[in-house]
Amino acid sequence: MPSPPPCGSRGGASRAAALLVLAVGLLGCGVGEEAGPDAGPLDPLGLHDWASAVVHQSGERWVGERLADREPDARPPTAVRLESELAPIAIHAAGDVGEATVASALRGVEAMHALLLQEGWPEAIMDGGRGGTVGFDVYMVDDVMSRAGFDERSLFSYLDRGSSFARAPSWLPSADTEVCAATAYAEARLLSLDPAEAESWRRATAAYLAQRLTGRWGCEDEALENQAQPFEAYVPYADEVPTAGGALLLAALSQRHESTAGEFVASLWDLASQRTWEGTGYRGSPDLWEALETVLRVSDDPTAAAIETVALDRFLAGTRRTPSSPAWVAQLGPNAAPPALLTLSTSHLSTHPPSTGELDPPIEIEPTGTFYALVHVGEAAPQSRLRVFLRGEFGVAWSLAVARLASDGRELGRMSAPSRRGTPHSYLPVELGDDTVWVAIAVTNLGREARESRHFPVPNVDGTRSDARAARIMLELVSDEPAPAGATPEAAPPG
């Protein structure tokens, strides 16, 4: 077979001349003229336009919550930097911050980093060396308005992500500094994981992680503040001050549903991740509340029933705790018992004929918040019944639950009123029995009423409209026998 002629040979020159002639001929045929607009494929019947219209009308379009882009936060000025030898982490501080404080912060952050790594949480998005290091930056500052700082959204991740940094207080004692730095680091990692999630959910999750790591419920045990004000929501709305009270709910539900420590909450954050494919702003759904409702629903543990159970569990905390209390209640500590806003005795209620004791004024309760009453029934006649009536405002669903307690605070049993759609009224007849000395009553605002039974309408904490409503309870003691002469005198309330 003859080999092709080399470049510059007579054969190559002949082909080049032929191609030149062909190009000139094509130019003469109009190939070099300016191309007109593409008319698209021929569609004499208009089927293409008809199909496009059908897809546009019937296709899925985003109509959920929209959140604005996050503005970048300025990084604090620093003079001291301590880098970890165990992880890509650096602690930054001003010149007047002591070495012991910086070292304590580093220990806390390293421990939290190890926990997140062990449980498979996604790594933080790299910040491009904004802090002068290749790792994650934690700043010790005097004024901590928000513990998680934001740099910018990630342009190369499939799901919504962003680079972030952490701020931790520099004025606390060494032990508190370690916990607060670990909490701040966790919160900033959560901001990197989902920039659209509510700050209160980040605080709650960070406090939950801090409790598992250190035994403390976040920085200065901030999650326990919700125990002191149980009528407030676990997760406040966007126009309210962020809190970490949702850590209590996460701890309670984790114990009910997980077999491996930490997997329940980590799975919620995975499920709540979203992709805003438009590239501007953030889609506010799914959020952590929606992820939580979905997990509980498919686990045959309805959200309303779970919140109702947690409401009574958290009341029997602190000094009211008994050996039968859930493990997470024991972790709240001895001073975490929520107050009963009403404490009274059945001696204040007439029994013959039955009459009503109405409690004024009605109290306003946030969604998922609970009002507690404690009634002493030791002076009631045998075989008495305590009738509990609930009258709540319209617009939300209400839960009415009670627990019967012995003289030593031991729980004897609990019951709840069935849900009644369309009416905010509930009623429970409580058979006291011989051992019942106290009756604990929990009235919980469950938020907006469900339109259908399967889905629980979770609070939209990205919005500014709270579904706080007022409620009133009425009590009636009914007995067929007079009270015995040696009835149990009124004792101090349990806890």
XYZ file of C-alpha atoms in Angstrom:
495
model
C 0.000 0.000 0.000
C 1.550 3.339 -1.004
C 2.260 5.713 1.872
C 0.646 9.176 1.879
C 2.790 11.941 0.483
C 4.602 14.028 3.091
C 3.591 17.581 3.898
C 4.775 19.943 1.218
C 4.767 17.246 -1.491
C 2.990 17.612 -4.786
C -0.009 15.516 -3.602
C -0.563 17.694 -0.504
C -0.384 20.888 -2.580
C -2.984 19.547 -5.006
C -5.420 18.776 -2.167
C -4.923 22.208 -0.619
C -5.671 23.863 -3.957
C -8.804 21.750 -4.368
C -10.053 22.712 -0.893
C -9.434 26.383 -1.620
C -11.479 26.182 -4.819
C -14.289 24.388 -2.947
C -14.354 27.073 -0.222
C -14.552 29.849 -2.807
C -17.389 28.024 -4.507
C -19.309 27.651 -1.259
C -18.910 31.339 -0.494
C -20.376 32.074 -3.852
C -23.371 29.927 -2.947
C -24.192 32.125 0.065
C -22.583 30.127 2.900
C -20.658 33.204 4.026
C -23.798 35.336 4.389
C -25.146 36.284 7.838
C -27.295 33.482 9.233
C -30.929 34.297 9.885
C -32.780 33.275 13.061
C -33.532 29.587 13.459
C -37.207 29.043 12.731
C -37.150 25.812 14.746
C -38.614 22.509 13.643
C -41.559 22.542 11.318
C -44.807 22.317 13.324
C -47.698 23.106 10.967
C -50.304 21.810 13.445
C -48.920 23.727 16.451
C -48.360 20.530 18.443
C -45.097 21.830 19.931
C -46.790 24.939 21.317
C -49.695 22.884 22.618
C -47.381 20.430 24.435
C -45.377 23.290 25.972
C -48.575 24.871 27.281
C -49.723 21.584 28.850
C -46.372 21.039 30.596
C -46.323 24.633 31.849
C -49.800 24.351 33.323
C -49.466 20.888 34.877
C -45.775 20.738 35.820
C -44.538 21.208 39.381
C -43.783 24.835 40.192
C -42.279 26.132 43.412
C -44.878 27.965 45.479
C -43.401 27.473 48.950
C -41.530 29.777 51.309
C -38.841 31.957 49.754
C -35.925 33.272 51.790
C -33.605 36.094 50.777
C -29.918 35.603 50.095
C -27.733 35.844 53.173
C -25.433 38.832 53.357
C -21.784 38.065 54.206
C -20.713 38.778 57.782
C -17.515 40.641 58.591
C -14.879 38.593 60.364
C -13.646 39.977 63.693
C -10.132 41.460 63.925
C -7.675 39.216 65.752
C -4.093 39.235 67.011
C -3.647 35.660 68.269
C -4.137 32.381 66.435
C -3.899 28.824 67.724
C -4.165 26.019 65.174
C -5.153 22.477 66.011
C -2.817 19.559 65.434
C -5.747 17.131 65.303
C -8.146 18.760 62.843
C -8.267 21.644 60.315
C -9.384 24.160 62.955
C -7.974 27.482 64.159
C -8.951 29.619 67.166
C -8.549 33.391 66.684
C -8.592 35.930 69.501
C -7.703 39.507 70.355
C -4.449 40.272 72.120
C -6.068 40.651 75.544
C -7.562 37.137 75.568
C -5.582 34.771 77.776
C -3.801 31.701 76.465
C -5.806 29.453 78.798
C -9.068 30.738 77.316
C -7.882 30.083 73.768
C -6.651 26.611 74.724
C -9.993 25.779 76.383
C -11.866 26.884 73.281
C -9.666 24.709 71.095
C -10.296 21.642 73.277
C -14.040 22.138 73.038
C -14.016 22.647 69.274
C -11.761 19.634 68.698
C -14.108 17.444 70.738
C -17.177 18.653 68.828
C -15.371 18.171 65.512
C -14.560 14.575 66.486
C -18.206 13.913 67.410
C -19.518 15.294 64.106
C -16.901 13.329 62.178
C -17.709 10.105 64.013
C -21.443 10.432 63.345
C -21.038 11.184 59.649
C -22.085 14.834 59.460
C -21.048 16.518 56.174
C -17.780 18.432 56.232
C -17.907 22.209 56.264
C -17.493 24.076 52.981
C -13.962 25.477 52.657
C -13.756 29.261 53.020
C -10.866 29.894 50.632
C -8.453 30.937 53.367
C -10.432 33.967 54.531
C -9.123 33.532 58.064
C -5.542 33.032 56.973
C -5.775 29.254 57.412
C -6.860 26.306 55.315
C -9.308 25.096 57.971
C -12.357 26.252 59.895
C -12.064 29.468 61.912
C -13.481 30.146 65.389
C -13.208 33.693 66.758
C -13.184 34.581 70.455
C -15.052 37.885 70.747
C -16.462 40.182 73.432
C -19.901 40.671 71.872
C -21.642 37.575 70.496
C -24.792 38.680 68.670
C -24.869 35.495 66.610
C -22.537 32.550 67.049
C -22.551 31.542 63.369
C -21.106 33.886 60.741
C -21.706 33.508 57.005
C -19.253 34.081 54.134
C -20.978 33.130 50.889
C -23.064 30.396 49.299
C -21.290 27.523 47.639
C -21.356 27.555 43.838
C -20.116 24.000 43.335
C -22.297 21.933 45.705
C -25.486 20.289 44.465
C -27.490 21.136 47.592
C -27.626 24.564 49.226
C -24.415 25.000 51.170
C -22.199 27.889 52.253
C -18.909 28.720 53.929
C -19.109 29.939 57.510
C -17.166 30.715 60.677
C -17.943 30.690 64.400
C -17.950 33.300 67.163
C -17.569 32.284 70.813
C -17.552 34.437 73.975
C -14.125 35.271 75.387
C -15.112 36.381 78.903
C -16.375 33.110 80.428
C -14.560 30.776 82.843
C -12.506 27.993 81.321
C -15.127 25.232 81.701
C -17.865 27.403 80.204
C -15.566 28.545 77.403
C -15.021 24.945 76.331
C -18.760 24.260 76.131
C -19.609 27.565 74.435
C -16.863 27.198 71.825
C -18.043 23.671 71.021
C -21.630 24.915 70.723
C -20.613 27.830 68.490
C -18.618 25.517 66.232
C -21.573 23.134 65.868
C -23.918 26.006 65.096
C -21.596 27.394 62.417
C -21.233 23.940 60.865
C -25.028 23.706 60.687
C -25.173 27.101 58.963
C -22.730 25.774 56.374
C -24.865 22.653 55.969
C -28.157 24.519 55.402
C -28.039 28.337 55.166
C -31.846 28.472 54.874
C -32.652 26.779 58.193
C -34.011 28.893 61.059
C -31.425 30.120 63.565
C -33.416 28.674 66.468
C -33.214 25.200 64.938
C -29.436 25.630 64.592
C -29.193 26.707 68.229
C -31.389 23.827 69.341
C -29.370 21.234 67.433
C -26.064 22.669 68.647
C -27.327 22.587 72.248
C -28.487 18.994 71.765
C -25.039 18.023 70.458
C -23.330 19.918 73.278
C -25.407 18.055 75.858
C -24.397 14.714 74.426
C -20.768 15.801 74.372
C -20.426 17.718 77.645
C -23.618 17.175 79.655
C -24.453 20.884 79.330
C -27.490 22.046 77.340
C -25.592 24.485 75.149
C -23.739 27.634 76.115
C -24.648 28.387 79.744
C -27.389 25.700 79.558
C -29.459 27.974 77.341
C -31.882 25.224 76.289
C -33.159 24.905 79.864
C -34.587 28.425 79.684
C -37.521 26.868 77.849
C -38.276 24.772 80.922
C -38.715 27.950 82.957
C -41.205 29.278 80.388
C -42.963 26.166 79.057
C -45.778 28.185 77.486
C -43.285 29.497 74.903
C -42.673 27.646 71.615
C -39.816 25.182 71.309
C -38.747 27.025 68.143
C -39.654 30.746 67.953
C -40.795 32.532 64.808
C -38.516 34.671 62.643
C -39.431 37.957 64.358
C -38.751 36.585 67.850
C -35.473 36.210 69.722
C -33.827 32.897 68.730
C -33.653 30.277 71.471
C -32.369 26.728 71.909
C -35.493 25.229 73.503
C -35.972 22.841 70.592
C -33.056 20.817 71.985
C -35.471 19.340 74.540
C -37.796 18.151 71.782
C -34.898 16.695 69.777
C -33.584 14.836 72.818
C -37.006 13.411 73.662
C -37.797 12.255 70.134
C -34.292 10.880 69.592
C -34.751 8.590 72.567
C -38.086 7.398 71.155
C -36.855 6.638 67.643
C -33.138 6.011 67.286
C -31.154 2.829 67.819
C -27.746 4.468 67.275
C -26.898 7.616 69.208
C -27.103 10.734 67.065
C -28.597 9.182 63.931
C -32.104 10.616 64.385
C -31.098 14.296 64.429
C -28.453 13.864 61.729
C -31.070 12.216 59.501
C -33.447 15.134 60.058
C -30.851 17.594 58.763
C -30.167 15.370 55.755
C -33.879 15.238 54.982
C -34.282 19.010 55.410
C -31.573 19.879 52.864
C -32.799 21.463 49.652
C -31.522 22.657 46.295
C -32.427 26.137 45.094
C -31.701 25.565 41.421
C -32.510 29.184 40.479
C -29.280 30.253 42.199
C -30.777 33.255 44.006
C -32.346 33.241 47.444
C -33.219 30.003 49.180
C -36.170 27.680 49.173
C -37.564 27.538 52.674
C -38.902 24.014 52.292
C -38.309 21.367 53.386
C -37.297 22.695 56.762
C -36.538 20.831 59.963
C -40.132 20.952 61.209
C -41.344 19.371 57.953
C -38.617 16.731 58.109
C -39.554 15.946 61.706
C -43.254 15.621 60.876
C -42.471 13.307 57.956
C -40.244 11.015 60.017
C -42.789 10.775 62.833
C -45.657 10.129 60.419
C -43.938 7.256 58.616
C -42.897 5.862 62.020
C -46.564 5.715 63.131
C -45.825 8.225 65.890
C -48.098 11.187 65.034
C -46.533 14.558 65.763
C -49.451 15.744 67.884
C -49.285 12.642 70.096
C -45.505 12.932 70.412
C -45.687 16.589 71.493
C -48.440 15.721 73.965
C -46.317 12.963 75.512
C -43.247 15.179 75.759
C -45.353 17.877 77.442
C -46.136 15.608 80.403
C -42.655 14.063 80.463
C -40.937 17.435 80.756
C -43.249 18.484 83.608
C -42.137 15.464 85.659
C -38.515 16.631 85.548
C -36.119 18.008 88.129
C -37.295 17.363 91.688
C -40.485 15.761 90.306
C -38.499 13.080 88.508
C -39.137 9.435 89.398
C -37.351 6.195 88.416
C -39.893 5.732 85.620
C -39.020 9.063 83.969
C -37.385 8.895 80.511
C -33.591 9.088 80.404
C -33.592 12.477 78.678
C -35.632 13.932 81.560
C -32.964 12.788 84.007
C -30.390 14.708 81.944
C -32.208 18.014 82.512
C -30.812 18.347 86.017
C -32.376 18.907 89.442
C -33.569 22.470 88.838
C -35.323 21.972 85.514
C -38.899 21.382 86.673
C -41.235 23.781 84.816
C -43.578 25.812 87.000
C -47.245 24.998 87.438
C -48.911 28.331 86.765
C -51.906 27.198 88.787
C -51.815 25.149 92.007
C -54.994 24.562 94.012
C -56.845 22.026 96.122
C -60.196 20.365 95.562
C -61.250 21.825 98.902
C -61.847 25.011 96.955
C -64.402 23.218 94.767
C -67.936 22.510 95.975
C -68.999 18.927 95.445
C -72.691 18.781 96.486
C -74.207 19.815 94.201
C -71.381 19.723 91.625
C -70.141 23.180 90.781
C -67.429 24.636 88.604
C -64.259 26.386 89.618
C -63.196 28.587 86.698
C -59.600 29.701 86.501
C -58.915 33.302 85.489
C -57.366 34.872 83.592
C -56.856 32.698 80.512
C -53.214 32.361 79.519
C -51.795 32.768 76.008
C -49.787 29.785 74.797
C -47.388 29.661 71.832
C -47.551 26.762 69.340
C -46.003 23.639 70.975
C -45.999 25.496 74.319
C -47.787 24.101 77.368
C -49.677 25.481 80.371
C -49.505 23.380 83.543
C -51.877 23.148 86.503
C -51.436 21.027 89.611
C -54.506 20.020 91.645
C -54.339 18.448 95.113
C -57.057 15.808 95.429
C -56.021 14.163 98.698
C -59.054 15.622 100.488
C -61.531 14.326 97.921
C -64.052 11.664 98.901
C -63.488 8.065 97.789
C -64.507 7.222 94.234
C -64.375 10.904 93.255
C -63.995 12.150 89.724
C -62.243 15.335 88.704
C -63.800 16.747 85.571
C -61.428 18.897 83.536
C -62.882 21.206 80.882
C -60.783 23.079 78.335
C -62.015 26.167 76.517
C -59.506 27.443 73.985
C -59.537 30.062 71.276
C -60.430 29.033 67.748
C -57.853 28.714 64.986
C -55.554 26.118 66.536
C -55.740 22.529 67.743
C -55.505 21.875 71.473
C -54.204 18.983 73.535
C -55.549 18.220 77.021
C -53.638 15.584 79.006
C -53.434 14.674 82.694
C -51.211 12.523 84.902
C -52.253 11.085 88.277
C -49.527 11.275 90.920
C -49.076 9.558 94.282
C -48.068 11.391 97.452
C -44.372 10.829 96.668
C -44.777 12.185 93.118
C -44.767 8.735 91.522
C -46.808 8.646 88.321
C -49.840 6.358 88.576
C -51.209 6.829 85.077
C -51.993 9.352 82.398
C -54.755 10.006 79.902
C -55.602 12.542 77.207
C -58.726 13.835 75.529
C -59.302 12.733 71.936
C -58.670 15.386 69.326
C -61.797 17.261 68.208
C -61.481 18.924 64.829
C -63.333 22.174 64.368
C -63.856 22.951 68.045
C -61.344 24.143 70.664
C -63.234 22.481 73.533
C -62.114 19.317 75.333
C -63.196 17.354 78.385
C -61.581 14.692 80.579
C -63.177 12.803 83.497
C -60.348 11.718 85.811
C -61.111 8.777 88.113
C -58.959 9.580 91.123
C -58.619 6.215 92.876
C -57.356 5.649 96.403
C -53.667 6.434 95.771
C -54.069 9.628 93.758
C -52.997 12.725 95.672
C -52.128 15.099 92.837
C -53.399 15.565 89.293
C -51.093 17.296 86.816
C -52.877 18.962 83.891
C -51.105 19.897 80.646
C -52.773 22.109 78.020
C -50.726 22.331 74.811
C -51.222 24.518 71.752
C -50.641 22.230 68.756
C -50.772 25.029 66.184
C -52.973 25.297 63.128
C -55.669 22.665 62.718
C -54.936 19.895 60.254
C -56.987 19.871 57.058
C -56.704 16.108 56.895
C -55.788 13.582 59.534
C -52.520 12.232 58.120
C -50.486 15.445 57.943
C -49.724 17.616 60.959
C -49.463 21.349 60.005
C -46.093 22.208 61.528
C -45.260 25.816 62.506
C -43.753 27.979 59.780
C -40.932 29.483 61.829
C -39.551 31.297 58.772
C -42.612 33.549 58.933
C -43.541 36.246 61.403
C -47.096 35.219 62.265
C -47.430 33.330 65.508
C -50.444 31.155 66.264
C -50.387 31.994 69.979
C -53.841 31.560 71.496
C -55.443 31.843 74.919
C -56.974 28.949 76.816
C -59.005 28.517 79.980
C -59.550 25.394 82.085
C -62.455 24.657 84.427
C -62.543 22.021 87.140
C -65.421 20.155 88.703
C -65.212 17.606 91.507
C -67.953 14.971 91.532
C -68.459 12.335 94.206
C -71.288 10.079 95.347
C -69.956 9.935 98.902
C -69.000 12.594 101.430
C -65.348 13.197 102.162
C -63.971 10.999 104.978
C -63.101 12.561 108.312
C -59.453 11.547 108.014
C -58.876 12.797 104.484
C -55.303 13.422 103.414
C -54.470 17.046 104.242
C -53.136 19.258 101.517
C -49.417 18.708 101.101
C -46.696 20.628 99.373
C -46.778 20.199 95.584
C -44.377 17.569 94.214
C -41.159 19.265 93.241
